[in-house]
JSON list of C-alpha atoms in Angstrom, two decimals:
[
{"chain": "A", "resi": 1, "resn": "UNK", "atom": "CA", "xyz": [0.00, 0.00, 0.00]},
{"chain": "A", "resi": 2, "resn": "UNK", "atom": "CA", "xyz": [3.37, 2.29, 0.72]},
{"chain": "A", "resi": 3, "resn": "UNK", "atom": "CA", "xyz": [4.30, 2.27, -2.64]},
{"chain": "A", "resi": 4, "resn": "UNK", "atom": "CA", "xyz": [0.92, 2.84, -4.26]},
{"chain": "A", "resi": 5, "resn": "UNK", "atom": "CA", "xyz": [0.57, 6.22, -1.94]},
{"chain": "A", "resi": 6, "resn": "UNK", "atom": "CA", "xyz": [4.28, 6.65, -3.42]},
{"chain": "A", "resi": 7, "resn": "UNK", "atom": "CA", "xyz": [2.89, 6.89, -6.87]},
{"chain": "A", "resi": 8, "resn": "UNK", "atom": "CA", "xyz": [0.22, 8.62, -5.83]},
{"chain": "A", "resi": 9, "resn": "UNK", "atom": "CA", "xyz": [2.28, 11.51, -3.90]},
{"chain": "A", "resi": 10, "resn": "UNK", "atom": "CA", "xyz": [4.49, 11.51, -7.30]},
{"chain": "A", "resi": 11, "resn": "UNK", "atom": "CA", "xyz": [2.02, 12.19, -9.27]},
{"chain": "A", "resi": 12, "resn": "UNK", "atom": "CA", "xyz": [-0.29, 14.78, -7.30]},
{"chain": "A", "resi": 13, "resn": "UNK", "atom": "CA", "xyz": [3.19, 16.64, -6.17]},
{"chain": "A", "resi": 14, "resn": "UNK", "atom": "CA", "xyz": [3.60, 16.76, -10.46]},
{"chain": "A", "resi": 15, "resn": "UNK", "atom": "CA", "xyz": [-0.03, 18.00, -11.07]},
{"chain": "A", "resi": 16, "resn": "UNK", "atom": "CA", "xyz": [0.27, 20.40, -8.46]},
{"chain": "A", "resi": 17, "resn": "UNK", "atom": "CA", "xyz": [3.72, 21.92, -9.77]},
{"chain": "A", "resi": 18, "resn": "UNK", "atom": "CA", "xyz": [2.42, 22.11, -13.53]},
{"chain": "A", "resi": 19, "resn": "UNK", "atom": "CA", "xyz": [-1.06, 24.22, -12.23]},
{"chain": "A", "resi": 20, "resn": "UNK", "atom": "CA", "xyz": [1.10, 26.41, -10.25]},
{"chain": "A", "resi": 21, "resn": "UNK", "atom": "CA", "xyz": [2.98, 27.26, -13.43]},
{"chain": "A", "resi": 22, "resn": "UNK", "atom": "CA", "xyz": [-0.29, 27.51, -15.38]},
{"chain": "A", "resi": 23, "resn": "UNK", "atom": "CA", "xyz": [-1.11, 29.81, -12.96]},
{"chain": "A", "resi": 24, "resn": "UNK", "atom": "CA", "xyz": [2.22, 32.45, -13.30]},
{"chain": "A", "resi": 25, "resn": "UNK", "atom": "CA", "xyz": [1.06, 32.01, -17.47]},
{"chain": "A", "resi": 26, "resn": "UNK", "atom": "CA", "xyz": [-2.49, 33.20, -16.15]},
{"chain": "A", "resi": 27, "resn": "UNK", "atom": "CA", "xyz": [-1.35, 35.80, -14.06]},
{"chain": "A", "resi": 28, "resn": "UNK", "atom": "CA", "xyz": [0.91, 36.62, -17.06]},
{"chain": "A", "resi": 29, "resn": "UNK", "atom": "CA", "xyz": [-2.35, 36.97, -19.12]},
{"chain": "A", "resi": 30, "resn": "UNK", "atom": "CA", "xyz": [-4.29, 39.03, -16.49]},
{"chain": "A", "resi": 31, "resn": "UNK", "atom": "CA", "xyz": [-1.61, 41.61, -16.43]},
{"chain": "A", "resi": 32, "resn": "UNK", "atom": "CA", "xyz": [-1.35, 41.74, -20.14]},
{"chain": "A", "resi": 33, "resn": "UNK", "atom": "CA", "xyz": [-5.04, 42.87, -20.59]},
{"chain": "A", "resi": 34, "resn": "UNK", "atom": "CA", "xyz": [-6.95, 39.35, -21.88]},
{"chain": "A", "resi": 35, "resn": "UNK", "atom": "CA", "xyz": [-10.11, 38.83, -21.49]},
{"chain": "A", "resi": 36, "resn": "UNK", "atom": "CA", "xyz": [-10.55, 35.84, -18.70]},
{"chain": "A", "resi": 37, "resn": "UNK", "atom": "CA", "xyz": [-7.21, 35.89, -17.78]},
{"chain": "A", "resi": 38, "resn": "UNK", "atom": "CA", "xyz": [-8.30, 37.11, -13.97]},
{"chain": "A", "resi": 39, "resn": "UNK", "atom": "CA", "xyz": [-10.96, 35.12, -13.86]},
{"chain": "A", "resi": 40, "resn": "UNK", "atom": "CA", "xyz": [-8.99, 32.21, -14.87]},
{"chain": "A", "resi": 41, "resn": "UNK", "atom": "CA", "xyz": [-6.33, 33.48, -12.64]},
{"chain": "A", "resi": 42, "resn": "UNK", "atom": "CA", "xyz": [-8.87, 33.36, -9.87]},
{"chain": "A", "resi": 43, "resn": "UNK", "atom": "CA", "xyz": [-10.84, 29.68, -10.22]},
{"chain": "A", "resi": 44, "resn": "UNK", "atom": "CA", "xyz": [-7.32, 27.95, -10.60]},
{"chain": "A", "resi": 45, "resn": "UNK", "atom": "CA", "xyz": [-6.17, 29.69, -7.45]},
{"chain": "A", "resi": 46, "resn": "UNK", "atom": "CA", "xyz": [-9.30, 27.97, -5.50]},
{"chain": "A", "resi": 47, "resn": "UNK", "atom": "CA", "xyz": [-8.92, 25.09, -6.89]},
{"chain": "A", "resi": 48, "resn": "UNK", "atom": "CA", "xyz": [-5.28, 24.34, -5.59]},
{"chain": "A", "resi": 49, "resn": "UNK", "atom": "CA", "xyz": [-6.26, 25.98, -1.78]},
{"chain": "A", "resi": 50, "resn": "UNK", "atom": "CA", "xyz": [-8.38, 23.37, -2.07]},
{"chain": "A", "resi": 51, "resn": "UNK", "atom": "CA", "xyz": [-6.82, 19.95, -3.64]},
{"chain": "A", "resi": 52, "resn": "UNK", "atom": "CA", "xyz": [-3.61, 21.37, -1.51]},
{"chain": "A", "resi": 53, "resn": "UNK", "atom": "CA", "xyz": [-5.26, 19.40, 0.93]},
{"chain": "A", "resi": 54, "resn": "UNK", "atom": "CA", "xyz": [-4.34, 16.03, -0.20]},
{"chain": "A", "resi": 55, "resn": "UNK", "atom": "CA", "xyz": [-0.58, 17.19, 0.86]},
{"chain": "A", "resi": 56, "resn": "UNK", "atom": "CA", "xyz": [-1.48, 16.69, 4.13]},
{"chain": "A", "resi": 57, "resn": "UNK", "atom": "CA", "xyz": [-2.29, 13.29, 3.95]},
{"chain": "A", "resi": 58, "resn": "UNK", "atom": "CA", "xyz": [-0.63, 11.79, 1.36]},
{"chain": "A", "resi": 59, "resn": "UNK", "atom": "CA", "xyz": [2.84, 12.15, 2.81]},
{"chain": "A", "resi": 60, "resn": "UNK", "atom": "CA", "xyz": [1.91, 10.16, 5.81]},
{"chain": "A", "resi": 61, "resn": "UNK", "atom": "CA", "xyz": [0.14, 7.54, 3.66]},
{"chain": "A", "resi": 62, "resn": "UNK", "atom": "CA", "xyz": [3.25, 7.04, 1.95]},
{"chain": "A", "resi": 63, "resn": "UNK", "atom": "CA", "xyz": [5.28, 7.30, 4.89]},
{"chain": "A", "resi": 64, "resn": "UNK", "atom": "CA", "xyz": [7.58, 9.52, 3.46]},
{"chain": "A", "resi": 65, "resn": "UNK", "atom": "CA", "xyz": [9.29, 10.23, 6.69]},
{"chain": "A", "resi": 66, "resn": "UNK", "atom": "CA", "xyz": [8.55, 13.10, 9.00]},
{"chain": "A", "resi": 67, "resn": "UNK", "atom": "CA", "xyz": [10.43, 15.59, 7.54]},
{"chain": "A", "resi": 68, "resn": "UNK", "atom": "CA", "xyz": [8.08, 15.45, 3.66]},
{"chain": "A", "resi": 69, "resn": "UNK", "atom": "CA", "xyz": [5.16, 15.35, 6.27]},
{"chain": "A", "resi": 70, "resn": "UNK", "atom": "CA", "xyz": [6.05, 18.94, 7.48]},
{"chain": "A", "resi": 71, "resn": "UNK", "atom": "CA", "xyz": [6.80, 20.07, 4.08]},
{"chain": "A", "resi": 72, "resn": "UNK", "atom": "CA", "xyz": [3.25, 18.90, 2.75]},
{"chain": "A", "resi": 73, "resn": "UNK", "atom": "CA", "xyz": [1.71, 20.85, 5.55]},
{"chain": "A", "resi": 74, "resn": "UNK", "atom": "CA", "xyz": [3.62, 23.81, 5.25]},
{"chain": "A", "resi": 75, "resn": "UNK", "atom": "CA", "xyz": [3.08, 23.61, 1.40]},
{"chain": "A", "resi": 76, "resn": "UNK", "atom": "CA", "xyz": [-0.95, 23.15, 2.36]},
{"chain": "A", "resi": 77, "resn": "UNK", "atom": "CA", "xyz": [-1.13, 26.06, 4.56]},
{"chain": "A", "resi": 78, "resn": "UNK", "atom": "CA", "xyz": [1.05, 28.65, 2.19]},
{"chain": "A", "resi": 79, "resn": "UNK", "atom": "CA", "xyz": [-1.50, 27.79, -0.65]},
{"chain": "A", "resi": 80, "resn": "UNK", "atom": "CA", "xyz": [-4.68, 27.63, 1.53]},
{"chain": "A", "resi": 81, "resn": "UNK", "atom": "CA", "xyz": [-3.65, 30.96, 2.62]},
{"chain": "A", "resi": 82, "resn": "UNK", "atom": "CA", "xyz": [-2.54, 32.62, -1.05]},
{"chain": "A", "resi": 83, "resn": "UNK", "atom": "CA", "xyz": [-5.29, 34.46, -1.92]},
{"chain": "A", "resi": 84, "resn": "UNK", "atom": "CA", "xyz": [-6.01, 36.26, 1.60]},
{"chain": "A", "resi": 85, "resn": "UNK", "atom": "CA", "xyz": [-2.99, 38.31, 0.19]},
{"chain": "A", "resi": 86, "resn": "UNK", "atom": "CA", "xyz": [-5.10, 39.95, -2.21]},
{"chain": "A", "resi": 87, "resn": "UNK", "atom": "CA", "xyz": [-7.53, 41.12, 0.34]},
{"chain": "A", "resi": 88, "resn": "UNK", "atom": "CA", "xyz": [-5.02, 43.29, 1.84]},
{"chain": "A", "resi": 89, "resn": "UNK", "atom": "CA", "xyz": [-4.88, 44.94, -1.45]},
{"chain": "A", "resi": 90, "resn": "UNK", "atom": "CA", "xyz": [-7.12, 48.43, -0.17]},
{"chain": "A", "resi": 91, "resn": "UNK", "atom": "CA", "xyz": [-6.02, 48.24, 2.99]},
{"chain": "A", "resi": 92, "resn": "UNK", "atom": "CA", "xyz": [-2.46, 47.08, 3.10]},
{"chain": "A", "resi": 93, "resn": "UNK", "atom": "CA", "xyz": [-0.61, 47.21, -0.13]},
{"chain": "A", "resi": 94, "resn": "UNK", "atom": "CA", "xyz": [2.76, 45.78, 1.38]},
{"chain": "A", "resi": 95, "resn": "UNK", "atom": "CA", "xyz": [0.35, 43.06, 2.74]},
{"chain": "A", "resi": 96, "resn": "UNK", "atom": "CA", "xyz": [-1.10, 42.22, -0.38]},
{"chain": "A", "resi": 97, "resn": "UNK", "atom": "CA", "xyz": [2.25, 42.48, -2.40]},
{"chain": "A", "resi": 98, "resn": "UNK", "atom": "CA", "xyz": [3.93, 39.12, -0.53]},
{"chain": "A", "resi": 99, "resn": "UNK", "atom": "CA", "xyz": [1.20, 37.46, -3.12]},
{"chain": "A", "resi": 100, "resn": "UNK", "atom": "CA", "xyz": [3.95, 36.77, -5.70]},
{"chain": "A", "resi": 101, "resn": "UNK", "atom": "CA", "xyz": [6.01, 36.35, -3.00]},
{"chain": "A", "resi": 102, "resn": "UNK", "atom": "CA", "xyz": [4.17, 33.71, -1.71]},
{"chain": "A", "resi": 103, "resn": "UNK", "atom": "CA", "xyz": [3.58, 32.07, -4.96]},
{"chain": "A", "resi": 104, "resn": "UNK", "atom": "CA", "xyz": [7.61, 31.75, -5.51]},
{"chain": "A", "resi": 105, "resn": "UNK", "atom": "CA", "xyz": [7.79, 29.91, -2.09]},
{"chain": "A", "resi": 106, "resn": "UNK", "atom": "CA", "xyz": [5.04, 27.53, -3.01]},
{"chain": "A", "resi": 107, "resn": "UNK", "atom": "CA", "xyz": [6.96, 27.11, -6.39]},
{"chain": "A", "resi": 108, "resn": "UNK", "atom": "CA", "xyz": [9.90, 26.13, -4.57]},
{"chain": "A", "resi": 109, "resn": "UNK", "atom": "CA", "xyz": [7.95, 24.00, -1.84]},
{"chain": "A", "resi": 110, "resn": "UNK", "atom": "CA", "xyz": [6.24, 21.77, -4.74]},
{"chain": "A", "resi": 111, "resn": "UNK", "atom": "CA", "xyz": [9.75, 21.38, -6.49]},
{"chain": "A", "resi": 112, "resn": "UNK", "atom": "CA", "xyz": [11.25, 19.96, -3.40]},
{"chain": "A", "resi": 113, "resn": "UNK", "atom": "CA", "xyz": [8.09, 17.77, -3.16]},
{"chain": "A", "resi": 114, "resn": "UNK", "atom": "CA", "xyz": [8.35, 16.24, -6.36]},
{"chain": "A", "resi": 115, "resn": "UNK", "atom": "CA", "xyz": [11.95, 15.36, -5.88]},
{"chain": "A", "resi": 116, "resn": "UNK", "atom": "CA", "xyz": [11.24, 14.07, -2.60]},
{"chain": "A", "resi": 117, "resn": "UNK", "atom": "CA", "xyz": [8.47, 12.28, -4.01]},
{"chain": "A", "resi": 118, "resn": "UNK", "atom": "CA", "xyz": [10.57, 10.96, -6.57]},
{"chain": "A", "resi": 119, "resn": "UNK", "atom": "CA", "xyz": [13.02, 9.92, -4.09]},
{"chain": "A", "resi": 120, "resn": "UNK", "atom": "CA", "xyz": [10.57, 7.95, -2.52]},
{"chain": "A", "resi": 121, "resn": "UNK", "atom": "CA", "xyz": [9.04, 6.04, -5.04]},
{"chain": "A", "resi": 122, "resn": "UNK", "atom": "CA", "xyz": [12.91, 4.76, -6.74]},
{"chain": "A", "resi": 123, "resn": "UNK", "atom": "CA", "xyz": [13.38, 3.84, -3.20]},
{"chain": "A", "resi": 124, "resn": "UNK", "atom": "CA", "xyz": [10.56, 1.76, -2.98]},
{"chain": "A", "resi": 125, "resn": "UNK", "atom": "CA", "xyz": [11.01, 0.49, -5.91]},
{"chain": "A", "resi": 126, "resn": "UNK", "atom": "CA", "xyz": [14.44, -0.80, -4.98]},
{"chain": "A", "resi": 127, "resn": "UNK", "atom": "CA", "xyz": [12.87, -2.74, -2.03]},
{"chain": "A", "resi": 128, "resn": "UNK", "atom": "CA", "xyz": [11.30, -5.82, -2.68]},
{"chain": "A", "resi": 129, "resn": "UNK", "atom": "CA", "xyz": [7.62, -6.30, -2.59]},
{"chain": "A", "resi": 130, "resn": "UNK", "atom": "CA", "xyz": [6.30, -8.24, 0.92]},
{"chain": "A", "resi": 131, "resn": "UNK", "atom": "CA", "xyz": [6.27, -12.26, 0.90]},
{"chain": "A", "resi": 132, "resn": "UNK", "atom": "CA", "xyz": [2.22, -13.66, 0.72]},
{"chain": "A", "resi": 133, "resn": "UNK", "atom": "CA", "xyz": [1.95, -15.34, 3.80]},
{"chain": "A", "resi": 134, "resn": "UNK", "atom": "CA", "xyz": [0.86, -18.85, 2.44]},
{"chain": "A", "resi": 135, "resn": "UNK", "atom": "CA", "xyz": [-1.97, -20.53, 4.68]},
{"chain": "A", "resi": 136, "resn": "UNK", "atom": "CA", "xyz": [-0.37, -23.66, 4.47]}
]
């Protein structure tokens, strides 16, 4: 079961990486004046505060050791948190600026979860599978 969460972890952590780059090309398109670009922008945002979720359990499911653990709820909580930044925006423009700030940190945070993901699943991959216990 280890090593199917393993897989599972590696591909999620993948997922997760490519829609936060779809999301920098949205944001791209926002600035530049199309049309849907924010609202695009927007509904993709959501969307990964809430599947971000599934790095909080997923690391323990594969039992990717304590330390992945941490990262997947750090990485959970930075993203769940992401677009409070833009409420600040009329009251606190410094506030509200840490929003690309942010999203470079959860950049980096779903890199190192995709290599530690990867890690995990050519290491279990390595071990051999359990013995069937024979009922004999």
């Amino acid at each position: 079961m280890r090593r199917i969460f393993a897989y599972v972890l590696l591909g999620f952590a993948w997922l997760f990486l490519a829609a936060v780059v779809a999301q920098v090309y949205l944001a791209g398109l926002m600035l530049f004046g199309r049309d849907g670009g924010k609202e695009l922008h927007v509904g993709v945002g959501y969307m990964l505060g809430t599947a971000v979720v599934l790095f909080v359990a997923l690391p323990g499911l594969a039992r990717a050791g304590r330390r992945t653990v941490i990262l997947g709820i750090v990485l959970a909580l930075i993203t769940f948190f992401q677009p409070n930044l833009t409420f600040a925006r009329d009251d606190s423009p410094f506030i509200a600026a840490l929003h690309p700030v942010n999203a470079l940190l959860i950049f980096t945070l779903a890199v190192v979860m995709v290599r530690r993901a990867t890690h995990l699943v050519s290491e279990s991959s390595r071990r051999p599978a359990p013995a069937a216990v024979s009922a004999g």
